[in-house]
């Protein structure tokens, strides 16, 4: 395999060099995770690692464990089980984190250090914007935007399979999406693509340049893998990792982080955890990103701004008197659908919480 540089894997986007790493150790990036085993990639290729026992004993929260996209410091030599030992996880610039379903919601780390979150919908599923039926795959765009903003990734909406609709229909779809999310404080670019005929792929390629990491989210079937394959061309890493003793070894773990675009390119992440995502509402331990409140403020900026003018600071915008949010709906300044979407998202993010977290 053509080895990739740390720069293409995204290292240049981080401060400092590898010189501070203790002897006998090196820096690698997590490309896949499977039951406590991590596939690690760096300029020398791929290897399998496991979290060092002492590190495991010192963990205090799920956020202390590596996830796909993380930069880790690991031993150069493998242990008796042929795995290298992961000695630490470096600070993250971003984290995509989902909230598990069920009565006891947990944080599930999905992808770290993604510069961009590409939210993929299809031209057909986005047909009915502003708000497709709940079961429809275009429904949860705001969920992804909130997770991205809250976790420090820049969201981009990708309307794929544009080849399946007429040009006019495609343009109308993009316009409708723009109106639907137009009220966010932070502008979200919308790209129209076809993994089939290649339309719009230059826009995606531009995002993955110079060591940038782009994570692909959206439900099964929208064309994420097809888009990743188009971007990767012949540059996809082999699926079988080489064990540290040099013998080839099959792995059933599908690599989720893949280099694309050659020396000036970057990486893409395609993970099952990004198929259906409720944003984690608690602290994610990120030094740079502000967390879920910032995520909501960025994706529903007009609502959080209006809420400042409600009489009660903890107004739920339901039955309270002098609610500026409901007043805006009554005055036709805020679409009722938009507020419903916000309520639905907040309900998803707080279901099972013993106490509301904000
Ligand atoms: P994923 O589950 O999101 O990774 O989706 P896949 O990449 O597996 O694609 C699902 C199906 O959609 C496959 O049959 C693809 O060939 C098809 N597909 C993907 N992208 C496009 C596209 O841009 N246009 C058309 N017409 N079909 C596509
Ligand atoms: Zn209110």
Short mmCIF file of C-alpha atoms and ligand atoms in Angstrom, two decimals:
data_model
loop_
_atom_site.label_atom_id
_atom_site.label_comp_id
_atom_site.label_asym_id
_atom_site.label_seq_id
_atom_site.Cartn_x
_atom_site.Cartn_y
_atom_site.Cartn_z
CA UNK A 1 0.00 0.00 0.00
CA UNK A 2 1.14 3.53 -0.61
CA UNK A 3 1.89 4.82 2.85
CA UNK A 4 0.24 8.03 3.86
CA UNK A 5 1.97 10.87 5.64
CA UNK A 6 0.87 12.09 9.05
CA UNK A 7 0.09 15.39 7.29
CA UNK A 8 -2.45 13.76 5.02
CA UNK A 9 -3.89 11.98 8.03
CA UNK A 10 -4.45 15.44 9.47
CA UNK A 11 -1.53 15.85 11.84
CA UNK A 12 -0.47 19.24 10.45
CA UNK A 13 -3.75 20.61 11.65
CA UNK A 14 -2.58 20.07 15.20
CA UNK A 15 -0.14 22.16 17.09
CA UNK A 16 3.35 20.98 17.77
CA UNK A 17 5.32 18.05 16.50
CA UNK A 18 5.81 14.45 17.45
CA UNK A 19 9.14 15.27 19.11
CA UNK A 20 7.53 15.56 22.53
CA UNK A 21 6.45 11.93 22.41
CA UNK A 22 8.41 9.73 24.84
CA UNK A 23 10.97 7.36 23.40
CA UNK A 24 9.58 3.97 22.48
CA UNK A 25 6.32 5.63 21.53
CA UNK A 26 4.83 7.19 18.43
CA UNK A 27 1.70 9.00 17.33
CA UNK A 28 -0.99 7.22 15.29
CA UNK A 29 -4.58 7.88 14.32
CA UNK A 30 -7.49 5.57 15.11
CA UNK A 31 -9.02 4.24 11.87
CA UNK A 32 -11.44 1.72 13.35
CA UNK A 33 -12.56 0.28 16.65
CA UNK A 34 -13.92 -3.13 17.43
CA UNK A 35 -14.56 -4.52 20.92
CA UNK A 36 -11.71 -2.74 22.56
CA UNK A 37 -9.26 -3.29 19.68
CA UNK A 38 -8.23 -0.25 17.71
CA UNK A 39 -6.89 -0.17 14.21
CA UNK A 40 -4.18 2.49 14.13
CA UNK A 41 -2.68 4.16 11.08
CA UNK A 42 0.39 6.33 10.63
CA UNK A 43 3.10 6.88 8.03
CA UNK A 44 4.40 3.34 8.55
CA UNK A 45 1.08 1.65 7.87
CA UNK A 46 -1.54 0.00 10.04
CA UNK A 47 -1.35 -1.88 13.30
CA UNK A 48 -3.70 -3.05 16.04
CA UNK A 49 -3.67 -1.46 19.47
CA UNK A 50 -5.39 -1.79 22.81
CA UNK A 51 -5.67 0.64 25.67
CA UNK A 52 -2.88 0.10 28.19
CA UNK A 53 -4.12 -1.42 31.46
CA UNK A 54 -2.76 1.46 33.55
CA UNK A 55 -4.54 3.95 31.29
CA UNK A 56 -7.75 1.98 31.53
CA UNK A 57 -7.56 1.98 35.31
CA UNK A 58 -7.16 5.76 35.29
CA UNK A 59 -10.18 6.47 33.06
CA UNK A 60 -12.96 8.43 34.64
CA UNK A 61 -15.49 8.68 31.82
CA UNK A 62 -16.24 7.30 28.36
CA UNK A 63 -14.55 10.39 26.96
CA UNK A 64 -11.16 9.12 28.14
CA UNK A 65 -11.27 6.24 25.67
CA UNK A 66 -10.14 6.54 22.04
CA UNK A 67 -12.61 6.65 19.18
CA UNK A 68 -12.29 6.74 15.41
CA UNK A 69 -10.34 9.82 14.33
CA UNK A 70 -8.49 10.21 17.62
CA UNK A 71 -4.77 10.83 17.76
CA UNK A 72 -3.15 8.48 20.24
CA UNK A 73 0.32 7.94 21.64
CA UNK A 74 1.19 4.26 21.49
CA UNK A 75 4.17 1.99 21.99
CA UNK A 76 6.26 1.16 18.95
CA UNK A 77 6.70 -2.43 20.14
CA UNK A 78 3.79 -4.84 20.31
CA UNK A 79 2.90 -6.68 23.50
CA UNK A 80 2.63 -10.45 23.87
CA UNK A 81 -0.87 -10.31 22.35
CA UNK A 82 0.65 -8.65 19.26
CA UNK A 83 -1.11 -5.41 19.99
CA UNK A 84 0.65 -2.17 20.64
CA UNK A 85 -0.32 -0.39 23.86
CA UNK A 86 -2.20 2.89 23.64
CA UNK A 87 -0.72 5.13 26.31
CA UNK A 88 -2.89 8.20 25.86
CA UNK A 89 -5.43 10.10 23.77
CA UNK A 90 -4.40 13.58 22.60
CA UNK A 91 -6.73 16.57 23.03
CA UNK A 92 -9.56 16.63 20.52
CA UNK A 93 -10.43 19.54 18.28
CA UNK A 94 -13.94 18.15 17.85
CA UNK A 95 -16.09 15.22 18.90
CA UNK A 96 -19.23 13.74 17.36
CA UNK A 97 -21.04 12.06 20.18
CA UNK A 98 -24.42 10.35 20.17
CA UNK A 99 -26.85 9.65 22.93
CA UNK A 100 -27.84 6.01 23.16
CA UNK A 101 -31.52 5.19 23.10
CA UNK A 102 -33.26 3.53 26.03
CA UNK A 103 -34.07 4.37 29.60
CA UNK A 104 -30.48 4.97 30.67
CA UNK A 105 -28.94 7.14 27.98
CA UNK A 106 -25.17 6.92 27.63
CA UNK A 107 -22.65 8.88 25.62
CA UNK A 108 -21.35 6.99 22.59
CA UNK A 109 -18.29 8.49 20.97
CA UNK A 110 -18.50 8.24 17.20
CA UNK A 111 -15.77 10.33 15.62
CA UNK A 112 -13.09 12.68 16.90
CA UNK A 113 -11.22 15.50 15.17
CA UNK A 114 -13.60 15.79 12.21
CA UNK A 115 -13.24 19.27 10.74
CA UNK A 116 -16.44 18.91 8.73
CA UNK A 117 -19.61 16.88 9.23
CA UNK A 118 -21.24 16.16 5.86
CA UNK A 119 -24.94 15.55 6.44
CA UNK A 120 -26.05 13.44 3.50
CA UNK A 121 -29.67 13.37 2.35
CA UNK A 122 -31.01 12.38 -1.04
CA UNK A 123 -32.75 14.64 -3.50
CA UNK A 124 -35.89 12.55 -3.16
CA UNK A 125 -35.94 12.36 0.62
CA UNK A 126 -35.44 16.10 0.85
CA UNK A 127 -38.41 16.56 -1.49
CA UNK A 128 -40.80 17.56 1.18
CA UNK A 129 -38.65 20.10 2.99
CA UNK A 130 -39.40 22.14 5.10
CA UNK A 131 -40.27 19.09 7.15
CA UNK A 132 -40.58 15.54 5.84
CA UNK A 133 -42.53 12.99 7.91
CA UNK A 134 -40.80 11.82 11.05
CA UNK A 135 -39.89 8.45 9.59
CA UNK A 136 -38.31 10.10 6.57
CA UNK A 137 -34.56 10.32 6.31
CA UNK A 138 -34.56 14.02 5.64
CA UNK A 139 -36.23 14.61 8.96
CA UNK A 140 -33.25 14.85 11.23
CA UNK A 141 -31.02 17.35 9.53
CA UNK A 142 -31.26 19.65 12.56
CA UNK A 143 -30.14 16.80 14.84
CA UNK A 144 -26.89 16.49 12.88
CA UNK A 145 -26.37 20.24 12.69
CA UNK A 146 -26.72 20.52 16.46
CA UNK A 147 -24.32 17.61 17.08
CA UNK A 148 -21.78 19.15 14.70
CA UNK A 149 -21.96 22.69 16.06
CA UNK A 150 -21.98 21.45 19.66
CA UNK A 151 -19.00 19.17 19.07
CA UNK A 152 -16.84 21.60 17.14
CA UNK A 153 -17.27 20.31 13.55
CA UNK A 154 -18.45 22.50 10.68
CA UNK A 155 -21.62 21.05 9.11
CA UNK A 156 -22.28 20.90 5.36
CA UNK A 157 -25.46 19.48 3.85
CA UNK A 158 -24.98 17.18 0.86
CA UNK A 159 -28.02 16.53 -1.33
CA UNK A 160 -26.93 13.35 -3.10
CA UNK A 161 -28.54 11.38 -5.96
CA UNK A 162 -29.21 14.66 -7.72
CA UNK A 163 -29.17 12.61 -10.94
CA UNK A 164 -32.49 11.02 -9.97
CA UNK A 165 -34.47 14.24 -10.19
CA UNK A 166 -34.91 16.93 -12.84
CA UNK A 167 -32.72 19.99 -12.71
CA UNK A 168 -35.65 22.17 -11.65
CA UNK A 169 -36.62 19.69 -8.96
CA UNK A 170 -33.03 19.56 -7.70
CA UNK A 171 -32.83 23.34 -7.45
CA UNK A 172 -36.20 23.54 -5.73
CA UNK A 173 -35.03 20.92 -3.21
CA UNK A 174 -31.89 22.89 -2.36
CA UNK A 175 -33.92 26.12 -2.08
CA UNK A 176 -36.42 24.46 0.25
CA UNK A 177 -33.60 23.14 2.44
CA UNK A 178 -32.02 26.57 2.53
CA UNK A 179 -35.30 28.08 3.71
CA UNK A 180 -35.76 25.34 6.27
CA UNK A 181 -32.42 25.92 7.94
CA UNK A 182 -31.98 29.52 6.82
CA UNK A 183 -32.67 30.84 10.28
CA UNK A 184 -29.61 29.22 11.84
CA UNK A 185 -27.13 31.72 13.20
CA UNK A 186 -24.28 30.05 11.39
CA UNK A 187 -24.63 29.58 7.64
CA UNK A 188 -24.57 25.99 6.44
CA UNK A 189 -23.36 25.33 2.88
CA UNK A 190 -25.49 23.01 0.76
CA UNK A 191 -23.88 20.91 -1.98
CA UNK A 192 -25.80 18.94 -4.63
CA UNK A 193 -23.94 15.78 -5.68
CA UNK A 194 -24.21 12.58 -7.62
CA UNK A 195 -21.95 9.67 -6.77
CA UNK A 196 -23.25 8.13 -9.99
CA UNK A 197 -22.28 10.77 -12.56
CA UNK A 198 -19.81 12.75 -10.44
CA UNK A 199 -21.69 16.02 -10.29
CA UNK A 200 -20.75 18.26 -7.38
CA UNK A 201 -17.89 16.06 -6.22
CA UNK A 202 -15.35 18.87 -6.65
CA UNK A 203 -17.11 20.73 -3.85
CA UNK A 204 -16.68 17.69 -1.61
CA UNK A 205 -13.06 17.21 -2.68
CA UNK A 206 -12.30 20.80 -1.76
CA UNK A 207 -13.43 20.06 1.81
CA UNK A 208 -11.04 17.13 2.20
CA UNK A 209 -7.90 19.01 1.08
CA UNK A 210 -4.78 19.62 3.17
CA UNK A 211 -5.26 17.09 5.83
CA UNK A 212 -8.87 17.97 6.64
CA UNK A 213 -11.14 15.25 7.99
CA UNK A 214 -14.71 15.02 6.72
CA UNK A 215 -17.16 12.70 8.49
CA UNK A 216 -20.18 11.45 6.55
CA UNK A 217 -23.48 11.15 8.37
CA UNK A 218 -26.95 10.21 7.31
CA UNK A 219 -28.95 7.00 7.22
CA UNK A 220 -28.18 3.88 5.28
CA UNK A 221 -28.84 4.10 1.55
CA UNK A 222 -28.26 7.79 0.89
CA UNK A 223 -24.95 7.07 -0.85
CA UNK A 224 -22.30 7.78 1.81
CA UNK A 225 -20.11 4.82 0.87
CA UNK A 226 -20.52 5.62 -2.83
CA UNK A 227 -19.40 9.19 -2.23
CA UNK A 228 -16.44 8.03 -0.12
CA UNK A 229 -15.41 5.55 -2.82
CA UNK A 230 -15.55 8.26 -5.47
CA UNK A 231 -13.38 10.51 -3.31
CA UNK A 232 -10.94 7.72 -2.46
CA UNK A 233 -10.53 6.49 -6.06
CA UNK A 234 -7.63 4.04 -5.85
CA UNK A 235 -6.29 5.50 -2.62
CA UNK A 236 -8.36 3.45 -0.21
CA UNK A 237 -6.30 1.64 2.40
CA UNK A 238 -6.41 -2.16 2.28
CA UNK A 239 -8.96 -3.74 4.57
CA UNK A 240 -6.55 -6.28 6.08
CA UNK A 241 -4.27 -4.88 8.74
CA UNK A 242 -0.69 -6.07 8.99
CA UNK A 243 0.08 -7.54 12.39
CA UNK A 244 3.12 -6.13 14.21
CA UNK A 245 5.11 -9.30 13.56
CA UNK A 246 4.82 -8.56 9.87
CA UNK A 247 2.44 -11.31 8.86
CA UNK A 248 -0.66 -10.34 6.97
CA UNK A 249 -3.79 -10.91 8.95
CA UNK A 250 -7.42 -10.61 8.07
CA UNK A 251 -9.57 -8.37 10.10
CA UNK A 252 -13.33 -8.23 10.08
CA UNK A 253 -13.27 -4.63 11.20
CA UNK A 254 -14.25 -2.28 8.42
CA UNK A 255 -11.94 0.66 8.38
CA UNK A 256 -13.91 3.82 9.06
CA UNK A 257 -11.22 6.42 8.49
CA UNK A 258 -9.84 6.45 4.97
CA UNK A 259 -7.31 8.75 3.29
CA UNK A 260 -8.49 10.41 0.09
CA UNK A 261 -7.05 12.69 -2.55
CA UNK A 262 -3.35 11.83 -2.42
CA UNK A 263 -0.63 13.96 -0.89
CA UNK A 264 -2.72 17.15 -0.79
CA UNK A 265 -5.79 15.31 0.38
CA UNK A 266 -7.18 14.43 3.76
CA UNK A 267 -9.34 11.76 5.31
CA UNK A 268 -12.98 10.80 5.36
CA UNK A 269 -14.89 9.00 8.09
CA UNK A 270 -17.84 6.75 7.34
CA UNK A 271 -19.13 5.16 10.53
CA UNK A 272 -22.34 3.27 11.34
CA UNK A 273 -22.62 5.44 14.45
CA UNK A 274 -23.39 8.42 12.24
CA UNK A 275 -26.46 6.86 10.63
CA UNK A 276 -28.95 7.95 13.22
CA UNK A 277 -27.82 10.35 15.83
CA UNK A 278 -29.32 12.11 18.82
CA UNK A 279 -26.80 14.70 20.03
CA UNK A 280 -25.26 14.05 23.43
CA UNK A 281 -26.42 16.78 25.77
CA UNK A 282 -23.76 16.63 28.45
CA UNK A 283 -20.20 17.84 28.71
CA UNK A 284 -17.81 16.31 26.21
CA UNK A 285 -14.58 17.49 27.77
CA UNK A 286 -13.55 19.48 24.71
CA UNK A 287 -11.06 22.29 25.24
CA UNK A 288 -12.26 24.26 22.21
CA UNK A 289 -15.94 23.56 21.53
CA UNK A 290 -18.70 24.91 23.70
CA UNK A 291 -20.99 21.92 24.00
CA UNK A 292 -24.62 21.36 23.35
CA UNK A 293 -25.93 24.77 24.38
CA UNK A 294 -23.72 26.32 21.73
CA UNK A 295 -24.88 23.63 19.33
CA UNK A 296 -28.51 24.55 19.83
CA UNK A 297 -27.74 28.26 19.68
CA UNK A 298 -25.96 27.75 16.36
CA UNK A 299 -28.59 25.53 14.78
CA UNK A 300 -31.65 27.33 16.21
CA UNK A 301 -30.19 30.78 16.63
CA UNK A 302 -33.44 32.65 16.07
CA UNK A 303 -35.22 30.65 18.78
CA UNK A 304 -32.49 30.99 21.40
CA UNK A 305 -32.34 34.73 20.62
CA UNK A 306 -36.11 35.12 21.04
CA UNK A 307 -35.99 33.11 24.29
CA UNK A 308 -33.84 35.84 25.83
CA UNK A 309 -36.90 38.06 25.73
CA UNK A 310 -39.29 35.61 27.45
CA UNK A 311 -40.41 36.81 30.87
CA UNK A 312 -39.06 33.72 32.63
CA UNK A 313 -35.46 32.68 32.15
CA UNK A 314 -36.48 29.01 32.23
CA UNK A 315 -39.48 29.52 29.93
CA UNK A 316 -40.42 26.30 28.12
CA UNK A 317 -42.32 28.32 25.50
CA UNK A 318 -45.45 26.30 26.27
CA UNK A 319 -48.04 27.98 28.49
CA UNK A 320 -45.96 30.65 30.23
CA UNK A 321 -47.13 34.26 30.06
CA UNK A 322 -45.10 36.78 28.04
CA UNK A 323 -43.33 34.14 26.00
CA UNK A 324 -41.46 35.88 23.17
CA UNK A 325 -41.08 32.63 21.23
CA UNK A 326 -44.81 31.88 21.08
CA UNK A 327 -45.50 35.54 20.38
CA UNK A 328 -43.20 35.32 17.35
CA UNK A 329 -45.12 32.27 16.10
CA UNK A 330 -48.43 34.09 16.60
CA UNK A 331 -47.09 37.12 14.73
CA UNK A 332 -45.97 34.93 11.82
CA UNK A 333 -42.29 35.75 12.42
CA UNK A 334 -41.32 32.21 13.40
CA UNK A 335 -42.66 29.15 11.60
CA UNK A 336 -44.60 26.86 13.92
CA UNK A 337 -42.95 23.89 12.20
CA UNK A 338 -39.54 25.23 13.10
CA UNK A 339 -40.51 25.49 16.78
CA UNK A 340 -41.99 21.97 16.65
CA UNK A 341 -38.70 20.66 15.28
CA UNK A 342 -36.84 22.38 18.10
CA UNK A 343 -39.18 20.89 20.70
CA UNK A 344 -38.80 17.45 19.18
CA UNK A 345 -35.01 17.68 19.19
CA UNK A 346 -34.87 18.92 22.79
CA UNK A 347 -37.25 16.11 23.82
CA UNK A 348 -34.99 13.53 22.17
CA UNK A 349 -31.97 15.03 23.85
CA UNK A 350 -33.52 15.04 27.30
CA UNK A 351 -35.62 11.84 27.29
CA UNK A 352 -34.54 9.75 30.27
CA UNK A 353 -32.71 12.60 31.93
CA UNK A 354 -33.49 12.72 35.63
CA UNK A 355 -32.76 16.43 35.48
CA UNK A 356 -32.77 18.74 32.52
CA UNK A 357 -29.20 19.64 31.76
CA UNK A 358 -29.65 23.25 30.74
P1 LIG B 1 -24.87 4.33 2.21
O1 LIG B 1 -25.66 3.28 2.91
O2 LIG B 1 -25.31 5.70 2.65
O3 LIG B 1 -23.40 4.15 2.33
O4 LIG B 1 -25.26 4.24 0.67
P2 LIG B 1 -24.52 3.46 -0.52
O5 LIG B 1 -23.33 4.20 -0.95
O6 LIG B 1 -24.38 2.03 -0.14
O7 LIG B 1 -25.60 3.61 -1.69
C1 LIG B 1 -26.91 3.05 -1.59
C2 LIG B 1 -27.45 2.84 -3.00
O8 LIG B 1 -27.62 4.10 -3.66
C3 LIG B 1 -26.52 2.04 -3.91
O9 LIG B 1 -27.33 1.20 -4.71
C4 LIG B 1 -25.82 3.09 -4.74
O10 LIG B 1 -25.43 2.60 -5.99
C5 LIG B 1 -26.91 4.14 -4.87
N1 LIG B 1 -26.36 5.50 -5.04
C6 LIG B 1 -25.42 6.11 -4.27
N2 LIG B 1 -25.19 7.36 -4.69
C7 LIG B 1 -25.99 7.57 -5.76
C8 LIG B 1 -26.23 8.68 -6.63
O11 LIG B 1 -25.65 9.78 -6.50
N3 LIG B 1 -27.17 8.51 -7.61
C9 LIG B 1 -27.85 7.34 -7.78
N4 LIG B 1 -28.75 7.26 -8.75
N5 LIG B 1 -27.65 6.28 -6.96
C10 LIG B 1 -26.74 6.38 -5.98
ZN1 LIG B 2 -40.78 31.45 26.06
#
